[in-house]
PDB file of C-alpha atoms in Angstrom:
ATOM      1  CA  MET A1338     -62.961-159.379  13.308  1.00 40.00           C
ATOM      2  CA  LEU A1339     -60.437-158.746  16.349  1.00 39.00           C
ATOM      3  CA  SER A1340     -56.730-158.935  15.598  1.00 38.00           C
ATOM      4  CA  GLN A1341     -55.159-161.771  17.356  1.00 40.00           C
ATOM      5  CA  PRO A1342     -51.494-162.840  18.227  1.00 40.00           C
ATOM      6  CA  THR A1343     -50.119-165.818  16.247  1.00 41.00           C
ATOM      7  CA  PRO A1344     -51.169-168.708  18.388  1.00 44.00           C
ATOM      8  CA  ALA A1345     -48.525-171.071  19.915  1.00 47.00           C
ATOM      9  CA  ARG A1346     -48.536-174.005  17.533  1.00 57.00           C
ATOM     10  CA  LEU A1347     -48.471-177.450  19.124  1.00 66.00           C
ATOM     11  CA  SER A1348     -45.477-179.499  17.772  1.00 69.00           C
ATOM     12  CA  PRO A1349     -46.266-182.257  15.177  1.00 74.00           C
ATOM     13  CA  ASP A1350     -45.004-184.762  17.718  1.00 77.00           C
ATOM     14  CA  LEU A1351     -47.502-183.471  20.357  1.00 74.00           C
ATOM     15  CA  LEU A1352     -50.376-183.706  17.964  1.00 73.00           C
ATOM     16  CA  GLN A1353     -49.489-187.205  16.943  1.00 75.00           C
ATOM     17  CA  ALA A1354     -49.149-188.202  20.522  1.00 74.00           C
ATOM     18  CA  LEU A1355     -52.572-186.942  21.279  1.00 75.00           C
ATOM     19  CA  GLN A1356     -54.292-188.983  18.458  1.00 74.00           C
ATOM     20  CA  GLY A1357     -55.249-191.649  21.009  1.00 74.00           C
ATOM     21  CA  VAL A1358     -56.990-189.356  23.513  1.00 76.00           C
ATOM     22  CA  LYS A1359     -58.810-186.764  21.194  1.00 80.00           C
ATOM     23  CA  ALA A1360     -62.234-186.739  19.687  1.00 87.00           C
ATOM     24  CA  VAL A1361     -63.066-184.530  16.703  1.00 92.00           C
ATOM     25  CA  GLN A1362     -66.172-182.583  17.032  1.00 95.00           C
ATOM     26  CA  GLN A1363     -68.092-180.510  14.596  1.00 97.00           C
ATOM     27  CA  PHE A1364     -69.992-177.191  15.763  1.00 98.00           C
ATOM     28  CA  ARG A1365     -72.429-175.387  13.812  1.00 98.00           C
ATOM     29  CA  LYS A1366     -72.694-171.603  13.714  1.00 97.00           C
ATOM     30  CA  GLY A1367     -73.564-170.132  17.085  1.00 97.00           C
ATOM     31  CA  ALA A1368     -73.046-173.508  18.884  1.00 98.00           C
ATOM     32  CA  THR A1369     -71.349-173.382  22.273  1.00 97.00           C
ATOM     33  CA  LEU A1370     -68.123-175.182  22.955  1.00 97.00           C
ATOM     34  CA  ILE A1371     -67.495-173.972  26.579  1.00 96.00           C
ATOM     35  CA  ARG A1372     -69.937-172.320  28.924  1.00 95.00           C
ATOM     36  CA  GLN A1373     -68.764-169.978  31.583  1.00 93.00           C
ATOM     37  CA  ALA A1374     -69.164-171.367  35.179  1.00 94.00           C
ATOM     38  CA  SER A1375     -69.462-174.908  34.033  1.00 96.00           C
ATOM     39  CA  ALA A1376     -67.098-177.627  35.071  1.00 96.00           C
ATOM     40  CA  ALA A1377     -63.901-177.853  33.187  1.00 95.00           C
ATOM     41  CA  GLU A1378     -64.436-181.163  31.390  1.00 95.00           C
ATOM     42  CA  GLY A1379     -61.652-180.999  28.871  1.00 94.00           C
ATOM     43  CA  VAL A1380     -59.679-178.815  26.469  1.00 92.00           C
ATOM     44  CA  TYR A1381     -60.556-177.864  22.853  1.00 94.00           C
ATOM     45  CA  LEU A1382     -58.155-177.330  20.065  1.00 89.00           C
ATOM     46  CA  VAL A1383     -59.625-175.377  17.088  1.00 92.00           C
ATOM     47  CA  GLU A1384     -58.849-177.109  13.853  1.00 90.00           C
ATOM     48  CA  SER A1385     -60.980-175.071  11.480  1.00 94.00           C
ATOM     49  CA  GLY A1386     -63.425-172.174  11.555  1.00 96.00           C
ATOM     50  CA  GLU A1387     -63.405-169.506  14.203  1.00 96.00           C
ATOM     51  CA  VAL A1388     -64.511-169.207  17.848  1.00 96.00           C
ATOM     52  CA  ARG A1389     -65.939-166.215  19.738  1.00 96.00           C
ATOM     53  CA  VAL A1390     -64.389-166.003  23.244  1.00 93.00           C
ATOM     54  CA  LEU A1391     -66.932-164.009  25.444  1.00 92.00           C
ATOM     55  CA  LEU A1392     -66.243-162.661  28.957  1.00 87.00           C
ATOM     56  CA  PRO A1393     -69.249-162.094  31.256  1.00 82.00           C
ATOM     57  CA  THR A1394     -69.507-158.482  32.355  1.00 82.00           C
ATOM     58  CA  GLY A1395     -72.663-158.566  34.381  1.00 77.00           C
ATOM     59  CA  GLU A1396     -76.083-160.099  34.651  1.00 77.00           C
ATOM     60  CA  ASN A1397     -76.778-161.499  31.232  1.00 79.00           C
ATOM     61  CA  GLN A1398     -74.210-159.253  29.592  1.00 83.00           C
ATOM     62  CA  THR A1399     -71.037-160.466  27.922  1.00 85.00           C
ATOM     63  CA  GLN A1400     -68.102-158.778  26.154  1.00 87.00           C
ATOM     64  CA  LEU A1401     -66.186-160.092  23.160  1.00 89.00           C
ATOM     65  CA  LEU A1402     -62.884-160.766  24.329  1.00 85.00           C
ATOM     66  CA  GLU A1403     -61.407-162.067  21.242  1.00 87.00           C
ATOM     67  CA  VAL A1404     -61.979-164.319  18.083  1.00 92.00           C
ATOM     68  CA  VAL A1405     -59.689-167.359  17.659  1.00 91.00           C
ATOM     69  CA  GLY A1406     -59.081-169.637  14.838  1.00 92.00           C
ATOM     70  CA  PRO A1407     -57.050-172.871  14.087  1.00 90.00           C
ATOM     71  CA  GLY A1408     -54.190-173.691  16.402  1.00 82.00           C
ATOM     72  CA  ASN A1409     -55.809-172.193  19.573  1.00 85.00           C
ATOM     73  CA  MET A1410     -56.482-174.152  22.532  1.00 86.00           C
ATOM     74  CA  LEU A1411     -59.494-173.258  24.708  1.00 91.00           C
ATOM     75  CA  GLY A1412     -59.969-174.181  28.401  1.00 91.00           C
ATOM     76  CA  LEU A1413     -56.174-175.063  29.015  1.00 89.00           C
ATOM     77  CA  SER A1414     -55.960-172.883  32.345  1.00 88.00           C
ATOM     78  CA  GLU A1415     -59.116-174.147  33.906  1.00 92.00           C
ATOM     79  CA  ASN A1416     -58.393-177.729  33.155  1.00 91.00           C
ATOM     80  CA  MET A1417     -55.032-177.450  34.632  1.00 89.00           C
ATOM     81  CA  THR A1418     -56.382-175.924  37.855  1.00 90.00           C
ATOM     82  CA  GLY A1419     -59.627-177.807  38.100  1.00 92.00           C
ATOM     83  CA  GLU A1420     -61.724-174.623  38.265  1.00 94.00           C
ATOM     84  CA  THR A1421     -64.848-173.877  36.330  1.00 95.00           C
ATOM     85  CA  TYR A1422     -64.610-172.246  32.858  1.00 94.00           C
ATOM     86  CA  ARG A1423     -64.228-168.406  33.067  1.00 91.00           C
ATOM     87  CA  ILE A1424     -65.361-167.725  29.583  1.00 91.00           C
ATOM     88  CA  THR A1425     -67.915-168.791  26.988  1.00 94.00           C
ATOM     89  CA  ALA A1426     -66.799-169.935  23.728  1.00 96.00           C
ATOM     90  CA  GLU A1427     -69.160-170.015  20.679  1.00 97.00           C
ATOM     91  CA  ALA A1428     -68.548-171.010  16.987  1.00 98.00           C
ATOM     92  CA  VAL A1429     -68.680-167.936  14.727  1.00 97.00           C
ATOM     93  CA  ASP A1430     -69.315-170.260  11.795  1.00 95.00           C
ATOM     94  CA  GLU A1431     -68.976-173.984  11.048  1.00 97.00           C
ATOM     95  CA  THR A1432     -66.084-175.065  13.272  1.00 97.00           C
ATOM     96  CA  THR A1433     -64.078-178.223  13.824  1.00 95.00           C
ATOM     97  CA  ALA A1434     -62.463-178.656  17.161  1.00 94.00           C
ATOM     98  CA  VAL A1435     -60.696-181.592  18.927  1.00 92.00           C
ATOM     99  CA  PHE A1436     -61.910-182.219  22.410  1.00 94.00           C
ATOM    100  CA  ILE A1437     -59.571-184.012  24.911  1.00 92.00           C
ATOM    101  CA  PRO A1438     -61.181-184.955  28.284  1.00 93.00           C
ATOM    102  CA  ARG A1439     -59.394-183.291  31.229  1.00 94.00           C
ATOM    103  CA  GLU A1440     -58.574-186.540  33.052  1.00 93.00           C
ATOM    104  CA  GLU A1441     -57.151-188.091  29.689  1.00 90.00           C
ATOM    105  CA  PHE A1442     -55.292-184.780  29.103  1.00 88.00           C
ATOM    106  CA  LEU A1443     -53.678-184.736  32.528  1.00 90.00           C
ATOM    107  CA  SER A1444     -52.857-188.374  32.482  1.00 90.00           C
ATOM    108  CA  PHE A1445     -51.343-187.801  29.029  1.00 87.00           C
ATOM    109  CA  LEU A1446     -49.081-185.091  30.498  1.00 87.00           C
ATOM    110  CA  ARG A1447     -48.124-187.145  33.471  1.00 89.00           C
ATOM    111  CA  THR A1448     -46.729-189.875  31.119  1.00 86.00           C
ATOM    112  CA  HIS A1449     -45.296-187.571  28.549  1.00 83.00           C
ATOM    113  CA  CYS A1450     -43.369-185.103  30.555  1.00 81.00           C
ATOM    114  CA  ASP A1451     -41.497-183.894  27.447  1.00 80.00           C
ATOM    115  CA  PHE A1452     -44.617-182.140  26.198  1.00 82.00           C
ATOM    116  CA  CYS A1453     -45.200-180.358  29.511  1.00 79.00           C
ATOM    117  CA  MET A1454     -42.967-177.537  28.408  1.00 78.00           C
ATOM    118  CA  GLN A1455     -45.380-176.943  25.334  1.00 78.00           C
ATOM    119  CA  VAL A1456     -48.323-176.599  27.778  1.00 76.00           C
ATOM    120  CA  VAL A1457     -46.396-174.215  29.823  1.00 76.00           C
ATOM    121  CA  LEU A1458     -45.550-172.081  26.901  1.00 77.00           C
ATOM    122  CA  LEU A1459     -49.341-172.063  25.880  1.00 75.00           C
ATOM    123  CA  LEU A1460     -50.378-171.022  29.390  1.00 76.00           C
ATOM    124  CA  SER A1461     -47.724-168.210  29.313  1.00 75.00           C
ATOM    125  CA  GLU A1462     -48.759-166.819  25.970  1.00 74.00           C
ATOM    126  CA  ASP A1463     -52.523-166.884  27.213  1.00 69.00           C
ATOM    127  CA  LEU A1464     -51.330-164.762  30.258  1.00 71.00           C
ATOM    128  CA  HIS A1465     -49.392-162.367  28.222  1.00 64.00           C
ATOM    129  CA  GLY A1466     -52.201-162.055  25.764  1.00 68.00           C
ATOM    130  CA  LEU A1467     -54.710-161.298  28.574  1.00 66.00           C
ATOM    131  CA  TYR A1468     -52.283-158.788  30.019  1.00 62.00           C
ATOM    132  CA  ASP A1469     -52.082-156.882  26.689  1.00 72.00           C
ATOM    133  CA  LYS A1470     -55.896-156.930  26.261  1.00 66.00           C
ATOM    134  CA  PHE A1471     -56.306-155.533  29.899  1.00 63.00           C
ATOM    135  CA  ARG A1472     -53.551-153.037  29.250  1.00 68.00           C
ATOM    136  CA  ASN A1473     -55.241-151.882  26.048  1.00 69.00           C
ATOM    137  CA  ILE A1474     -58.800-151.662  27.644  1.00 62.00           C
ATOM    138  CA  THR A1475     -57.502-149.611  30.593  1.00 66.00           C
ATOM    139  CA  ALA A1476     -55.038-147.283  28.686  1.00 64.00           C
ATOM    140  CA  HIS A1477     -56.021-143.577  28.598  1.00 49.00           C
ATOM    141  CA  PRO A1478     -56.630-142.294  24.985  1.00 50.00           C
ATOM    142  CA  GLY A1479     -54.023-139.820  23.894  1.00 49.00           C
ATOM    143  CA  ARG A1480     -51.596-140.640  26.726  1.00 49.00           C
ATOM    144  CA  PRO A1481     -48.545-142.624  25.597  1.00 50.00           C
ATOM    145  CA  ARG A1482     -48.491-146.049  27.434  1.00 50.00           C
ATOM    146  CA  GLN A1483     -45.350-147.111  29.307  1.00 49.00           C
ATOM    147  CA  ARG A1484     -43.437-150.059  28.109  1.00 50.00           C
ATOM    148  CA  SER A1485     -43.734-153.254  30.149  1.00 46.00           C
ATOM    149  CA  VAL A1486     -40.619-154.855  31.751  1.00 43.00           C
ATOM    150  CA  VAL A1487     -41.091-157.691  29.162  1.00 44.00           C
ATOM    151  CA  GLU A1488     -41.078-155.140  26.221  1.00 47.00           C
ATOM    152  CA  GLN A1489     -37.971-153.363  27.659  1.00 44.00           C
ATOM    153  CA  LEU A1490     -36.007-156.679  28.026  1.00 44.00           C
ATOM    154  CA  ASN A1491     -36.738-157.485  24.408  1.00 40.00           C
TER     155      ASN A1491
END
C-alpha cells in the first residue's frame, strides 16, 4: 500500500450538519465510485475500507496515484468547479462511502458559510499532496531535491 498523508478531518459539527444531505453507499471490492471523464455528480467521503485512485496515462492505461482510506473526500475539486472527474476511484475492498450530490453540497455550502473554510483546507491539502507526488515522480534519483518555499517557511 502507498503511504498517504493524514487526511484533513471534517469537524464533527460539519459531519452532523451533512446528515440531511448525505446517502451512505456500500461498494464491493473492485466497484467504481468515480469514473474519469464522467460528469461530477457529487462528492464521496470514505467512511470505511480503502479506495484506489487511478490516473489515466494513455489509451486504456492507468497509473495508481494513491490509496485512500476513511476520512478522505473524493471528487471535491471537480464538484466545486463543475468539471468532469479527472480520476477513477475503485474500492480496494468492501468500502462504505457517503455520497453527497453536487447541487445539494453546493447549496449546503451557500447556506453554511461557516463550513466553507474546511472545504478550502481540504482543497489546499489536495493541491499540496498532488504537488508532492509530482515532485517525487519527477525528482532525479541520487540528486538532492530542493526544499519548496512552503518547506522553507515551516
